[in-house]
Amino acid sequence: MSEESNMTQPVMIAAFDGWNDACQAATNVIRHLVGHYESREIGHIDCDGFYDYQVARPMLCHVSGRANLVWPQTTFYDITLDAGRHLYAQIAPEPNYHWKEYCSQSLRIAEELDVTKVITLGSMFSDCPHTRPLPIAVSDGECQCECDREYNGPVGIPTILDWSAADAGFEHTSMWVSIPQYLGSDDCAAGTIRLLDALGKHIGYTFDVSALKRRSEQWKTQASALVRCNDQLREYVEHLEREYDLKQRAEEEAGLGTPQCEQLVRETEAFLRQMGGE
């Protein structure tokens, strides 16, 4: 699809709390957009029947001295990016039951909004260094489960919604960012920025991420401090950096011809033998 088409046709993005949302990087995309741009709630999916309340528990909140009970729910937003330009967003905890029916209801709402494309967002823990751009995988037009076409294993609700959108005739894209697994579950603004950048390129729009950049730099600073204090972790991160750099170089040199590729293969094999002997 051309960039001009991406800019004019209604798009719905979707992200879900839980297993598909390492460090809340995916759902924080929608929270950032809702908080930064003019937005309004335009719909919900009734939570009854989709959630186990011992897993996704209702929350008791006090506002202006009054107690309110907040149940898990799916919320749809209309987000205005600029004059005449908007996108729709879906955010929810990952449902526990009846995924097929849940996706059917989601796509019925998308149809009512005249949406032509569904973009699912996810984040996952992975072996990657915080000192490099966080890896991001974008699958456009065919389902690429959990970021890997060779993947065999369990999937989450973003993948099911992606497949359901394809079956219903929607254009569909999935975007997944990888988060360093050694840093725990604190919010990762760097991952949210990576997803926003990928989403912006896809729809032909530049999102304002200035509010996230300070938090991203703070995340990197804290991660570097943690690594400096642990020799074993430092060696592990250095190993991840070498793997990352080799992969990047391989991608850059793949089109340069056979001699360069053969040299890279030899260097990679030597590196792997060295790591195996440690």
CSV table of C-alpha atoms in Angstrom, one decimal:
chain,number,residue,atom,x,y,z
A,1,MET,CA,0.0,0.0,0.0
A,2,SER,CA,1.3,3.5,-0.8
A,3,GLU,CA,2.0,6.0,1.9
A,4,GLU,CA,-0.7,8.3,0.6
A,5,SER,CA,-3.3,5.4,1.0
A,6,ASN,CA,-2.0,4.7,4.5
A,7,MET,CA,-2.6,8.4,5.4
A,8,THR,CA,-6.2,8.5,4.3
A,9,GLN,CA,-7.8,5.1,5.0
A,10,PRO,CA,-9.1,4.5,8.5
A,11,VAL,CA,-6.7,2.4,10.6
A,12,MET,CA,-7.3,0.7,14.0
A,13,ILE,CA,-4.4,-0.2,16.3
A,14,ALA,CA,-4.7,-2.7,19.1
A,15,ALA,CA,-2.6,-3.6,22.2
A,16,PHE,CA,-3.3,-5.8,25.2
A,17,ASP,CA,-2.0,-5.9,28.7
A,18,GLY,CA,-0.4,-9.1,29.9
A,19,TRP,CA,1.7,-11.8,28.2
A,20,ASN,CA,1.9,-9.9,24.9
A,21,ASP,CA,3.1,-6.6,26.6
A,22,ALA,CA,6.6,-6.9,28.1
A,23,CYS,CA,7.3,-3.8,30.2
A,24,GLN,CA,4.0,-2.3,29.0
A,25,ALA,CA,5.8,-1.1,25.9
A,26,ALA,CA,2.8,-1.9,23.5
A,27,THR,CA,-0.1,-0.7,25.6
A,28,ASN,CA,1.9,2.5,26.5
A,29,VAL,CA,1.8,3.4,22.8
A,30,ILE,CA,-2.0,3.8,23.1
A,31,ARG,CA,-1.8,5.5,26.5
A,32,HIS,CA,0.8,7.9,25.1
A,33,LEU,CA,-1.4,8.7,22.1
A,34,VAL,CA,-4.6,9.1,24.2
A,35,GLY,CA,-2.7,11.4,26.7
A,36,HIS,CA,-0.9,13.5,24.1
A,37,TYR,CA,-3.5,14.0,21.4
A,38,GLU,CA,-7.1,14.9,21.4
A,39,SER,CA,-9.0,11.7,22.0
A,40,ARG,CA,-12.4,10.4,23.1
A,41,GLU,CA,-13.9,7.1,24.1
A,42,ILE,CA,-16.2,5.7,21.4
A,43,GLY,CA,-17.0,2.2,22.5
A,44,HIS,CA,-16.5,-0.7,24.8
A,45,ILE,CA,-16.8,-4.5,24.9
A,46,ASP,CA,-18.6,-5.9,27.9
A,47,CYS,CA,-16.2,-7.6,30.1
A,48,ASP,CA,-18.5,-10.3,31.4
A,49,GLY,CA,-17.8,-13.7,29.8
A,50,PHE,CA,-14.3,-12.8,28.6
A,51,TYR,CA,-12.4,-12.4,31.9
A,52,ASP,CA,-11.5,-14.5,34.9
A,53,TYR,CA,-11.8,-12.0,37.7
A,54,GLN,CA,-9.3,-13.9,39.9
A,55,VAL,CA,-6.7,-13.2,37.1
A,56,ALA,CA,-7.8,-9.8,35.8
A,57,ARG,CA,-9.2,-8.4,39.1
A,58,PRO,CA,-11.5,-5.4,39.3
A,59,MET,CA,-9.8,-2.3,40.9
A,60,LEU,CA,-11.1,-0.2,43.7
A,61,CYS,CA,-10.3,3.5,43.1
A,62,HIS,CA,-11.1,6.6,45.1
A,63,VAL,CA,-11.8,9.8,43.1
A,64,SER,CA,-12.8,13.1,44.8
A,65,GLY,CA,-13.5,11.2,48.0
A,66,ARG,CA,-15.8,8.7,46.3
A,67,ALA,CA,-15.1,4.9,45.9
A,68,ASN,CA,-15.4,3.5,42.4
A,69,LEU,CA,-15.2,-0.1,41.2
A,70,VAL,CA,-13.4,-0.4,37.9
A,71,TRP,CA,-13.8,-3.7,36.0
A,72,PRO,CA,-11.5,-5.0,33.3
A,73,GLN,CA,-12.8,-3.8,29.9
A,74,THR,CA,-12.0,-3.2,26.3
A,75,THR,CA,-12.0,0.5,25.3
A,76,PHE,CA,-12.0,2.0,21.8
A,77,TYR,CA,-10.7,5.5,21.2
A,78,ASP,CA,-10.9,8.0,18.4
A,79,ILE,CA,-7.5,9.8,18.4
A,80,THR,CA,-7.2,13.1,16.4
A,81,LEU,CA,-3.6,13.5,15.2
A,82,ASP,CA,-4.2,16.8,13.3
A,83,ALA,CA,-6.9,18.5,11.3
A,84,GLY,CA,-8.7,15.9,9.3
A,85,ARG,CA,-6.4,13.1,10.5
A,86,HIS,CA,-7.2,10.5,13.1
A,87,LEU,CA,-6.8,6.9,14.0
A,88,TYR,CA,-8.7,4.4,16.1
A,89,ALA,CA,-7.3,2.5,19.0
A,90,GLN,CA,-8.3,-0.6,21.0
A,91,ILE,CA,-6.8,-1.3,24.5
A,92,ALA,CA,-7.6,-4.0,27.0
A,93,PRO,CA,-6.3,-6.7,29.3
A,94,GLU,CA,-5.7,-9.9,27.3
A,95,PRO,CA,-9.1,-11.8,27.7
A,96,ASN,CA,-9.1,-15.2,29.4
A,97,TYR,CA,-12.0,-16.8,27.6
A,98,HIS,CA,-13.8,-17.0,24.2
A,99,TRP,CA,-11.0,-15.4,22.0
A,100,LYS,CA,-12.9,-16.1,18.8
A,101,GLU,CA,-16.0,-14.3,19.9
A,102,TYR,CA,-13.9,-11.5,21.4
A,103,CYS,CA,-12.1,-11.0,18.1
A,104,SER,CA,-15.4,-11.1,16.2
A,105,GLN,CA,-16.8,-8.4,18.4
A,106,SER,CA,-13.6,-6.3,18.0
A,107,LEU,CA,-13.8,-6.5,14.2
A,108,ARG,CA,-17.6,-5.7,14.1
A,109,ILE,CA,-16.7,-2.4,15.8
A,110,ALA,CA,-13.9,-1.9,13.3
A,111,GLU,CA,-16.4,-2.4,10.5
A,112,GLU,CA,-18.8,0.1,12.1
A,113,LEU,CA,-16.0,2.6,12.1
A,114,ASP,CA,-15.2,1.9,8.4
A,115,VAL,CA,-11.7,0.7,9.3
A,116,THR,CA,-9.8,-0.9,6.4
A,117,LYS,CA,-6.7,-2.0,8.3
A,118,VAL,CA,-5.9,-3.5,11.7
A,119,ILE,CA,-2.5,-3.1,13.3
A,120,THR,CA,-1.7,-5.2,16.3
A,121,LEU,CA,1.1,-4.1,18.7
A,122,GLY,CA,3.1,-6.3,21.0
A,123,SER,CA,6.3,-6.4,23.0
A,124,MET,CA,8.3,-9.5,24.1
A,125,PHE,CA,11.3,-10.3,26.3
A,126,SER,CA,14.3,-11.4,24.3
A,127,ASP,CA,18.1,-11.8,24.3
A,128,CYS,CA,19.0,-8.3,23.1
A,129,PRO,CA,21.2,-5.5,24.5
A,130,HIS,CA,19.8,-2.3,25.9
A,131,THR,CA,22.9,-0.5,24.3
A,132,ARG,CA,21.6,-1.0,20.8
A,133,PRO,CA,18.3,0.0,19.0
A,134,LEU,CA,15.7,-2.5,20.3
A,135,PRO,CA,14.8,-5.0,17.6
A,136,ILE,CA,11.5,-4.5,16.0
A,137,ALA,CA,9.7,-6.9,13.7
A,138,VAL,CA,6.9,-5.8,11.3
A,139,SER,CA,4.8,-8.2,9.4
A,140,ASP,CA,2.7,-6.6,6.7
A,141,GLY,CA,0.1,-8.7,4.8
A,142,GLU,CA,0.8,-12.2,6.2
A,143,CYS,CA,0.7,-13.4,9.8
A,144,GLN,CA,4.1,-13.5,11.3
A,145,CYS,CA,3.4,-15.1,14.7
A,146,GLU,CA,5.3,-13.6,17.6
A,147,CYS,CA,7.9,-12.0,15.3
A,148,ASP,CA,9.2,-15.1,13.6
A,149,ARG,CA,7.9,-16.9,10.5
A,150,GLU,CA,9.7,-20.1,11.8
A,151,TYR,CA,8.0,-19.8,15.2
A,152,ASN,CA,6.2,-22.8,16.6
A,153,GLY,CA,4.5,-22.4,19.9
A,154,PRO,CA,1.8,-20.6,21.9
A,155,VAL,CA,0.5,-17.2,20.7
A,156,GLY,CA,-1.3,-14.3,22.3
A,157,ILE,CA,-4.5,-12.4,21.5
A,158,PRO,CA,-2.7,-10.0,19.1
A,159,THR,CA,-1.8,-12.9,16.8
A,160,ILE,CA,-5.4,-14.2,17.0
A,161,LEU,CA,-6.8,-10.8,16.2
A,162,ASP,CA,-4.4,-10.5,13.3
A,163,TRP,CA,-5.5,-13.9,11.9
A,164,SER,CA,-9.2,-13.0,12.4
A,165,ALA,CA,-8.7,-9.7,10.6
A,166,ALA,CA,-7.1,-11.5,7.7
A,167,ASP,CA,-10.0,-14.0,7.6
A,168,ALA,CA,-12.5,-11.1,7.7
A,169,GLY,CA,-10.9,-9.4,4.7
A,170,PHE,CA,-9.1,-6.6,6.6
A,171,GLU,CA,-5.6,-5.5,5.7
A,172,HIS,CA,-3.5,-6.3,8.6
A,173,THR,CA,0.0,-5.7,10.1
A,174,SER,CA,1.6,-6.8,13.3
A,175,MET,CA,4.5,-4.9,15.0
A,176,TRP,CA,6.5,-6.4,17.8
A,177,VAL,CA,9.4,-4.9,19.8
A,178,SER,CA,12.0,-6.9,21.7
A,179,ILE,CA,12.8,-5.9,25.3
A,180,PRO,CA,16.0,-7.0,27.1
A,181,GLN,CA,14.9,-9.8,29.4
A,182,TYR,CA,17.6,-9.1,32.0
A,183,LEU,CA,16.1,-5.8,33.0
A,184,GLY,CA,12.9,-6.9,34.6
A,185,SER,CA,9.4,-5.6,34.1
A,186,ASP,CA,9.7,-1.8,34.7
A,187,ASP,CA,8.2,0.4,32.0
A,188,CYS,CA,10.4,0.6,28.9
A,189,ALA,CA,9.9,3.9,27.1
A,190,ALA,CA,12.5,3.0,24.6
A,191,GLY,CA,10.4,0.1,23.4
A,192,THR,CA,7.3,2.4,23.2
A,193,ILE,CA,9.3,4.9,21.1
A,194,ARG,CA,10.4,2.1,18.7
A,195,LEU,CA,6.8,1.0,18.2
A,196,LEU,CA,5.6,4.6,17.7
A,197,ASP,CA,8.4,5.2,15.1
A,198,ALA,CA,7.5,2.0,13.2
A,199,LEU,CA,3.8,2.9,13.4
A,200,GLY,CA,4.5,6.4,12.2
A,201,LYS,CA,6.5,5.2,9.2
A,202,HIS,CA,3.7,2.8,8.3
A,203,ILE,CA,0.9,5.3,8.3
A,204,GLY,CA,3.0,8.3,7.1
A,205,TYR,CA,2.9,10.4,10.2
A,206,THR,CA,5.6,11.6,12.7
A,207,PHE,CA,4.4,11.2,16.3
A,208,ASP,CA,5.6,13.5,19.0
A,209,VAL,CA,7.7,11.4,21.4
A,210,SER,CA,9.5,14.2,23.2
A,211,ALA,CA,7.7,13.3,26.5
A,212,LEU,CA,9.1,9.8,26.2
A,213,LYS,CA,12.7,10.6,25.4
A,214,ARG,CA,13.7,11.6,28.9
A,215,ARG,CA,12.2,8.4,30.4
A,216,SER,CA,13.9,6.4,27.7
A,217,GLU,CA,17.3,7.9,28.5
A,218,GLN,CA,16.7,7.3,32.2
A,219,TRP,CA,15.9,3.7,31.5
A,220,LYS,CA,19.2,3.2,29.6
A,221,THR,CA,21.2,5.0,32.3
A,222,GLN,CA,19.7,2.8,35.0
A,223,ALA,CA,20.3,-0.3,32.9
A,224,SER,CA,24.0,0.6,32.3
A,225,ALA,CA,24.5,1.2,36.0
A,226,LEU,CA,23.0,-2.2,36.8
A,227,VAL,CA,25.4,-3.9,34.2
A,228,ARG,CA,28.4,-2.1,35.6
A,229,CYS,CA,27.7,-3.5,39.1
A,230,ASN,CA,27.5,-7.1,37.9
A,231,ASP,CA,30.5,-8.7,36.1
A,232,GLN,CA,28.5,-11.7,34.9
A,233,LEU,CA,25.8,-9.5,33.6
A,234,ARG,CA,28.3,-7.3,31.9
A,235,GLU,CA,29.9,-10.2,30.1
A,236,TYR,CA,26.5,-11.4,29.0
A,237,VAL,CA,25.6,-8.0,27.6
A,238,GLU,CA,28.9,-7.7,25.8
A,239,HIS,CA,28.1,-11.1,24.2
A,240,LEU,CA,24.7,-9.8,23.1
A,241,GLU,CA,26.3,-6.7,21.7
A,242,ARG,CA,28.7,-8.8,19.6
A,243,GLU,CA,25.9,-11.0,18.3
A,244,TYR,CA,23.8,-7.9,17.5
A,245,ASP,CA,26.7,-6.2,15.6
A,246,LEU,CA,27.5,-9.3,13.6
A,247,LYS,CA,23.8,-9.6,12.6
A,248,GLN,CA,23.7,-6.0,11.6
A,249,ARG,CA,26.9,-6.3,9.6
A,250,ALA,CA,25.5,-9.4,7.9
A,251,GLU,CA,22.4,-7.6,6.8
A,252,GLU,CA,24.4,-4.6,5.5
A,253,GLU,CA,26.9,-6.7,3.6
A,254,ALA,CA,24.4,-9.3,2.2
A,255,GLY,CA,24.1,-7.4,-1.1
A,256,LEU,CA,27.8,-6.6,-1.5
A,257,GLY,CA,28.8,-9.9,-3.2
A,258,THR,CA,30.2,-13.3,-2.4
A,259,PRO,CA,33.7,-12.5,-1.1
A,260,GLN,CA,32.4,-10.1,1.6
A,261,CYS,CA,29.7,-12.6,2.6
A,262,GLU,CA,32.2,-15.5,2.8
A,263,GLN,CA,34.5,-13.3,5.0
A,264,LEU,CA,31.6,-12.5,7.3
A,265,VAL,CA,30.7,-16.2,7.6
A,266,ARG,CA,34.3,-17.0,8.6
A,267,GLU,CA,34.3,-14.3,11.2
A,268,THR,CA,31.0,-15.4,12.6
A,269,GLU,CA,32.1,-19.1,12.8
A,270,ALA,CA,35.3,-18.0,14.6
A,271,PHE,CA,33.3,-16.0,17.0
A,272,LEU,CA,30.9,-18.9,17.7
A,273,ARG,CA,33.8,-21.3,18.3
A,274,GLN,CA,35.4,-18.8,20.7
A,275,MET,CA,32.1,-18.5,22.6
A,276,GLY,CA,31.8,-22.3,22.7
A,277,GLY,CA,35.2,-22.7,24.2
A,278,GLU,CA,34.6,-20.2,27.1
